[in-house]
C-alpha cells in the first residue's frame, strides 16, 4: 500500500529533500522483527544548525524525551538518532544513561558535541534497549549517510512500528526572499498510540531562520495539525516533533510564509497518520463552526471525536446524531441547544437541536472520509479535529497483538 | 442470568420493599420489541412525600429531565412514571408537551397534582414517544399497583433497555431511632450508555426525613457510587436518580446512618450496572491511593479508566502497566514519577515508576474482576473508579445493533 494522497502542493519527499541534510536508515537488530529497519540517523551539515522541538507533556516522559528537551534548549541540533523496537520509557536512571551513551556515540562519529545530538525512541514501554546493537547500528548509519530519496525512505521506514506504510511529505516554498525546501517524515501518532508507543516526526528545511522563529512557527504548525489529530485520545510518553534548519538555501525565510508552509507539511503528515491509524475504517473530520471562540470549537469537536459511542456508530455506518448532541452537551462552549445544527456528509440530520433531514439520506459506507459539521450558531470561529472510527480491528490490534 | 452478587448487607428487594410504596410494570407497546415490559409506575402513599433527585448535567437534557427537575424543586414527589422504548430527548417543544401530558394523566389517575409527578424516559434519542400507548399504559398501571416483590420486579424489568438482567437492591437499616427500609431499582448506566441512552435509578425509603436531608444524603451517595462507575466515559441526556421517602416506618432517620445506607444501596446498584455493561468481559476497579487529595485520586483513576488502550489491554489479559503510567502522566495530580507503584491483581509490576515484579505473575483471565492499585506516594487519600474492558462485543453492540 503506497498510495499516498497529499494535500495541495505537498509531495512525497523526505528529510533529505532540503539541502544540507544527509540521512540513513537500517536494520540494527533492535526490533524483535528480524531484518526490520529500526535505526535512523539525520544529520544537519549546515551551514546553520538551528532547531526547535515540541515534546509530549506526559509526566512519565521517556528518557530520550528528557534528554532531547535539554539538547534543544539552546536552539542548536546537529543530528538526531531515532530507533524503533523500544521506547526506553519508564526505564529509570539506567534508561537515561543508555540515551546519554547513544548521543555520545553519535557525537563522536560525527565529530560534534553530544549536547547537540537529539535522541528519539519508539516501541514498548518498560524495557531496556539493546545498547550494543544500537551503538553498532549508529556506526553503520554514520558510515552510510546520503541525501538521495532512497536514503530518506530508509530512514522513514526505520522509525515505523505498527505503521503499515512510511510517511513522508515535502514542499518547495516560493518565499519572498527566494525559494527553499521543507521535508519531513513521521510514524505512529501521539494520540493513536498503540502499546507500541509514540508519534515521532522530523522536519527539515534549508531556509535560514533564527531558532526563536523556528520555535514559534513549529508550535503554531503543531497546534493546528498533530494536536488536532486525535485517534484514541491517548497521549504517549515519547512524542517528539523536531524541526531542523540548515540555512543551506541561503534564503532568509519570512515568519508568516514559513509558518504556513510548515503547517501544510505537518497537516499532510498528520492526515497520513490518521489514514494509517490502527484498525480504522473511517477518517472522521469533526468540524465545529459558528462558535464564539476557536477554543469553544476545538472543545466541542474534541468531545465528539473522543466518544466511543459516536466512533462505533460511524463504524456501523449509522448517522447517530443523538450521540453527537450528547457529547456537545457535555462541553462548556457557548451555545443555545435549540440553535445547534449537525450535518453528516453534508446532510443536516439535526436542525435546531432536534430532528432534521431524514437520516437515511446519509451515506457513510461509501467513503473512508466522513465529515461532521456542527453549527453552534454562537459566533464565527471554527476548528476541526480529525479522528477515526472505533472498530473490531482496533480492539484486536490493541488487545491481541501487544504485550 | 439472575445470579446477583450483592455487597454485604444488601439483598434483592425492589422499590416496594419500603412501606408506603406501590408499583407496577407492564408492556404498553412503547418498545419496538413486542411484548416487552416498557412502562413502570411507582407511587408514594405517604404519609410523607419527600423526595430528592440528581440529574444528568448534559446541556441537551431530555424533556422528562427538564420536567422532573421542576417537579422535585419543592422537595415533594407523589409518583414517578418511567418508560423504556424512547428517550424523548432532542424532540423539541412537542417532546416536552408529551412529558407534561403524561404527568397530567398520572396525576388525574392518582388524584394528585401533576406538579408532583416525575417522569423518566429511556431509549433512542431524537424520536417522539407513542403518546396514546403511553397514556393507556399509565391507566393500566394505576389500576394494577401493588407492593409485592413481583410488582417491584415487573417495574425493574419495564425500565430495561439493553440490560440483560434487572437490577434491584434492598437494605434494612437498624437506625438509632428504630429500623427502616431502603429499596431501589436501576437500569443502564449513565456512563456506559449505549445509543439506547441512560441510567435510571429509583430508590425508596420508609424513613422519615426532610427533603433537604434526603438531598444531601443522595448527592453524597451518588458521588461515590454512580459517579465513580465509568464504563465508556459517555454522558447521557436522560440520567436520573430519584429518591422518595414515605415516612411510613414512623422512624426518624439520622443523617449519617441514612447517608451510609443509601451509599451502600447505590454502590450495589452501580456494581450491578457494571457487571451487566454491554459487551464487557471484565469489571476493572481502578484504585488510586496515597494521593495528596481525594480529587487527585479520582482524577488519576478516571484517566486510567477512560483509556481505550488500557481497556483493550485488559480485554487481552495483558498486564500492560506502561499504558497505565502513560495515563497517570497526563494528570495534574501531585506525585513524583519515580515514586509511583502499580499493582494489577495484587502483583506490583511497576515499582518506583519503573520495572517491578515479573508481569507473567499476573493472572487477569481467571476472574471477571480486575483490581488495579496505583500508589502515588504523595499522601493518604484514595478513590476507586470502576470501569469495564473494551471488547469486540462492545464495538459490535454499539455499531451493529443500534440506529
Coordinates of N, CA and C in Angstrom, one line a residue, chain B residues 1 4-5 163-165 167 186-193 199 225-234 266-286 302 305-306 311 368-370 384-391 394:
Chain B
X1 N -29.9 -15.4 33.3 CA -28.8 -15.0 34.2 C -29.4 -14.1 35.3
X4 N -27.2 -12.5 41.1 CA -26.7 -11.2 41.5 C -25.8 -11.3 42.8
X5 N -24.6 -10.8 42.7 CA -23.8 -10.7 43.9 C -23.9 -9.4 44.5
X163 N -30.1 -3.8 28.9 CA -29.8 -4.6 30.1 C -30.2 -6.1 29.8
X164 N -29.3 -7.0 30.3 CA -29.7 -8.4 30.2 C -30.4 -9.0 31.5
X165 N -30.2 -8.3 32.6 CA -30.9 -8.6 33.8 C -31.4 -7.3 34.5
X167 N -32.1 -4.9 37.8 CA -31.3 -4.6 38.9 C -32.1 -4.1 40.1
X186 N -32.6 -0.1 39.2 CA -31.8 0.7 38.2 C -31.7 0.0 36.9
X187 N -31.4 0.8 35.9 CA -31.2 0.2 34.5 C -30.1 1.0 33.8
X188 N -29.4 0.4 32.9 CA -28.3 1.1 32.1 C -27.2 1.6 33.0
X189 N -26.6 2.6 32.6 CA -25.6 3.3 33.5 C -25.2 4.5 32.7
X190 N -25.3 5.7 33.4 CA -25.1 6.9 32.8 C -23.9 6.9 31.9
X191 N -22.8 6.3 32.4 CA -21.6 6.4 31.7 C -21.2 5.1 30.9
X192 N -22.2 4.2 30.8 CA -21.9 3.1 29.9 C -23.0 3.2 28.8
X193 N -23.7 4.3 28.8 CA -24.8 4.5 27.9 C -24.6 4.0 26.5
X199 N -29.0 6.0 32.3 CA -29.1 5.3 33.6 C -30.3 5.9 34.3
X225 N -20.7 6.5 44.2 CA -21.2 5.3 43.6 C -21.4 5.4 42.1
X226 N -22.5 6.0 41.7 CA -22.8 6.1 40.2 C -21.7 7.0 39.5
X227 N -21.3 8.0 40.2 CA -20.3 8.9 39.6 C -19.0 8.3 39.5
X228 N -18.8 7.2 40.1 CA -17.5 6.5 40.0 C -17.5 5.2 39.3
X229 N -18.7 5.0 38.6 CA -18.8 3.9 37.7 C -18.8 4.5 36.3
X230 N -17.8 4.2 35.5 CA -17.5 4.9 34.3 C -17.1 3.9 33.2
X231 N -18.1 3.4 32.6 CA -17.9 2.3 31.6 C -17.3 2.8 30.4
X232 N -17.8 3.8 29.7 CA -17.2 4.3 28.5 C -17.1 5.8 28.4
X233 N -17.2 6.4 29.6 CA -17.0 7.9 29.6 C -18.0 8.8 29.0
X234 N -19.1 8.1 28.5 CA -20.1 8.9 27.8 C -21.3 9.3 28.8
X266 N -26.7 2.4 46.6 CA -26.3 3.0 45.3 C -25.1 2.3 44.8
X267 N -24.1 2.0 45.7 CA -22.9 1.3 45.2 C -23.3 -0.1 44.7
X268 N -24.2 -0.8 45.4 CA -24.6 -2.1 45.0 C -25.2 -2.1 43.6
X269 N -26.1 -1.1 43.4 CA -26.8 -0.9 42.1 C -25.7 -0.6 41.0
X270 N -24.8 0.3 41.4 CA -23.8 0.7 40.4 C -22.9 -0.5 40.0
X271 N -22.6 -1.4 40.9 CA -21.8 -2.6 40.6 C -22.6 -3.5 39.8
X272 N -23.9 -3.6 40.0 CA -24.8 -4.5 39.2 C -24.8 -3.9 37.7
X273 N -24.8 -2.6 37.6 CA -24.8 -2.0 36.3 C -23.5 -2.3 35.5
X274 N -22.4 -2.2 36.3 CA -21.1 -2.5 35.6 C -21.0 -4.0 35.2
X275 N -21.5 -4.8 36.1 CA -21.5 -6.3 35.8 C -22.3 -6.7 34.6
X276 N -23.2 -5.8 34.2 CA -24.1 -6.1 33.1 C -23.7 -5.1 31.9
X277 N -22.6 -4.4 32.0 CA -22.2 -3.4 30.9 C -22.1 -4.2 29.6
X278 N -22.5 -3.4 28.6 CA -22.6 -4.0 27.2 C -21.3 -4.6 26.8
X279 N -21.2 -5.9 26.5 CA -20.1 -6.5 25.8 C -18.9 -6.6 26.7
X280 N -18.9 -6.2 28.0 CA -17.7 -6.3 28.8 C -17.4 -7.7 29.2
X281 N -16.1 -8.0 29.4 CA -15.7 -9.3 29.9 C -15.0 -9.2 31.3
X282 N -14.7 -7.9 31.6 CA -14.0 -7.7 32.9 C -14.6 -6.4 33.6
X283 N -14.8 -6.4 34.9 CA -15.1 -5.2 35.7 C -13.7 -4.8 36.2
X284 N -13.3 -3.6 36.0 CA -12.0 -3.2 36.5 C -12.1 -2.1 37.6
X285 N -11.6 -2.4 38.7 CA -11.6 -1.5 39.9 C -10.2 -0.8 39.9
X286 N -10.3 0.5 39.4 CA -9.0 1.3 39.4 C -9.0 2.1 40.7
X302 N -9.7 8.0 37.1 CA -10.6 8.2 36.0 C -9.8 8.2 34.7
X305 N -9.2 4.8 33.8 CA -10.4 4.0 33.5 C -10.9 4.4 32.1
X306 N -10.5 5.6 31.6 CA -11.1 6.1 30.3 C -10.1 5.8 29.1
X311 N -8.0 -0.3 28.4 CA -9.1 -1.2 28.4 C -9.0 -2.3 27.4
X368 N -13.6 -12.3 36.4 CA -14.2 -11.1 35.8 C -13.7 -9.8 36.4
X369 N -13.5 -9.9 37.8 CA -13.0 -8.7 38.4 C -11.5 -8.5 38.3
X370 N -11.0 -7.3 38.0 CA -9.6 -7.0 37.9 C -9.4 -5.8 38.8
X384 N -11.7 5.1 44.1 CA -11.8 4.0 43.2 C -12.8 4.3 42.1
X385 N -12.4 4.1 40.8 CA -13.3 4.2 39.7 C -13.5 2.8 39.1
X386 N -14.7 2.4 38.9 CA -15.0 1.1 38.4 C -15.3 1.2 36.9
X387 N -14.6 0.5 36.0 CA -14.9 0.5 34.6 C -14.9 -0.9 34.0
X388 N -15.0 -0.9 32.7 CA -15.1 -2.2 32.0 C -13.9 -2.3 31.0
X389 N -13.6 -3.5 30.5 CA -12.7 -3.6 29.4 C -13.4 -3.2 28.1
X390 N -12.6 -2.9 27.1 CA -13.1 -2.6 25.8 C -13.0 -3.8 24.9
X391 N -14.1 -4.3 24.5 CA -14.1 -5.6 23.8 C -14.7 -5.6 22.4
X394 N -18.4 -4.9 22.7 CA -18.8 -3.5 22.9 C -18.9 -2.9 21.5

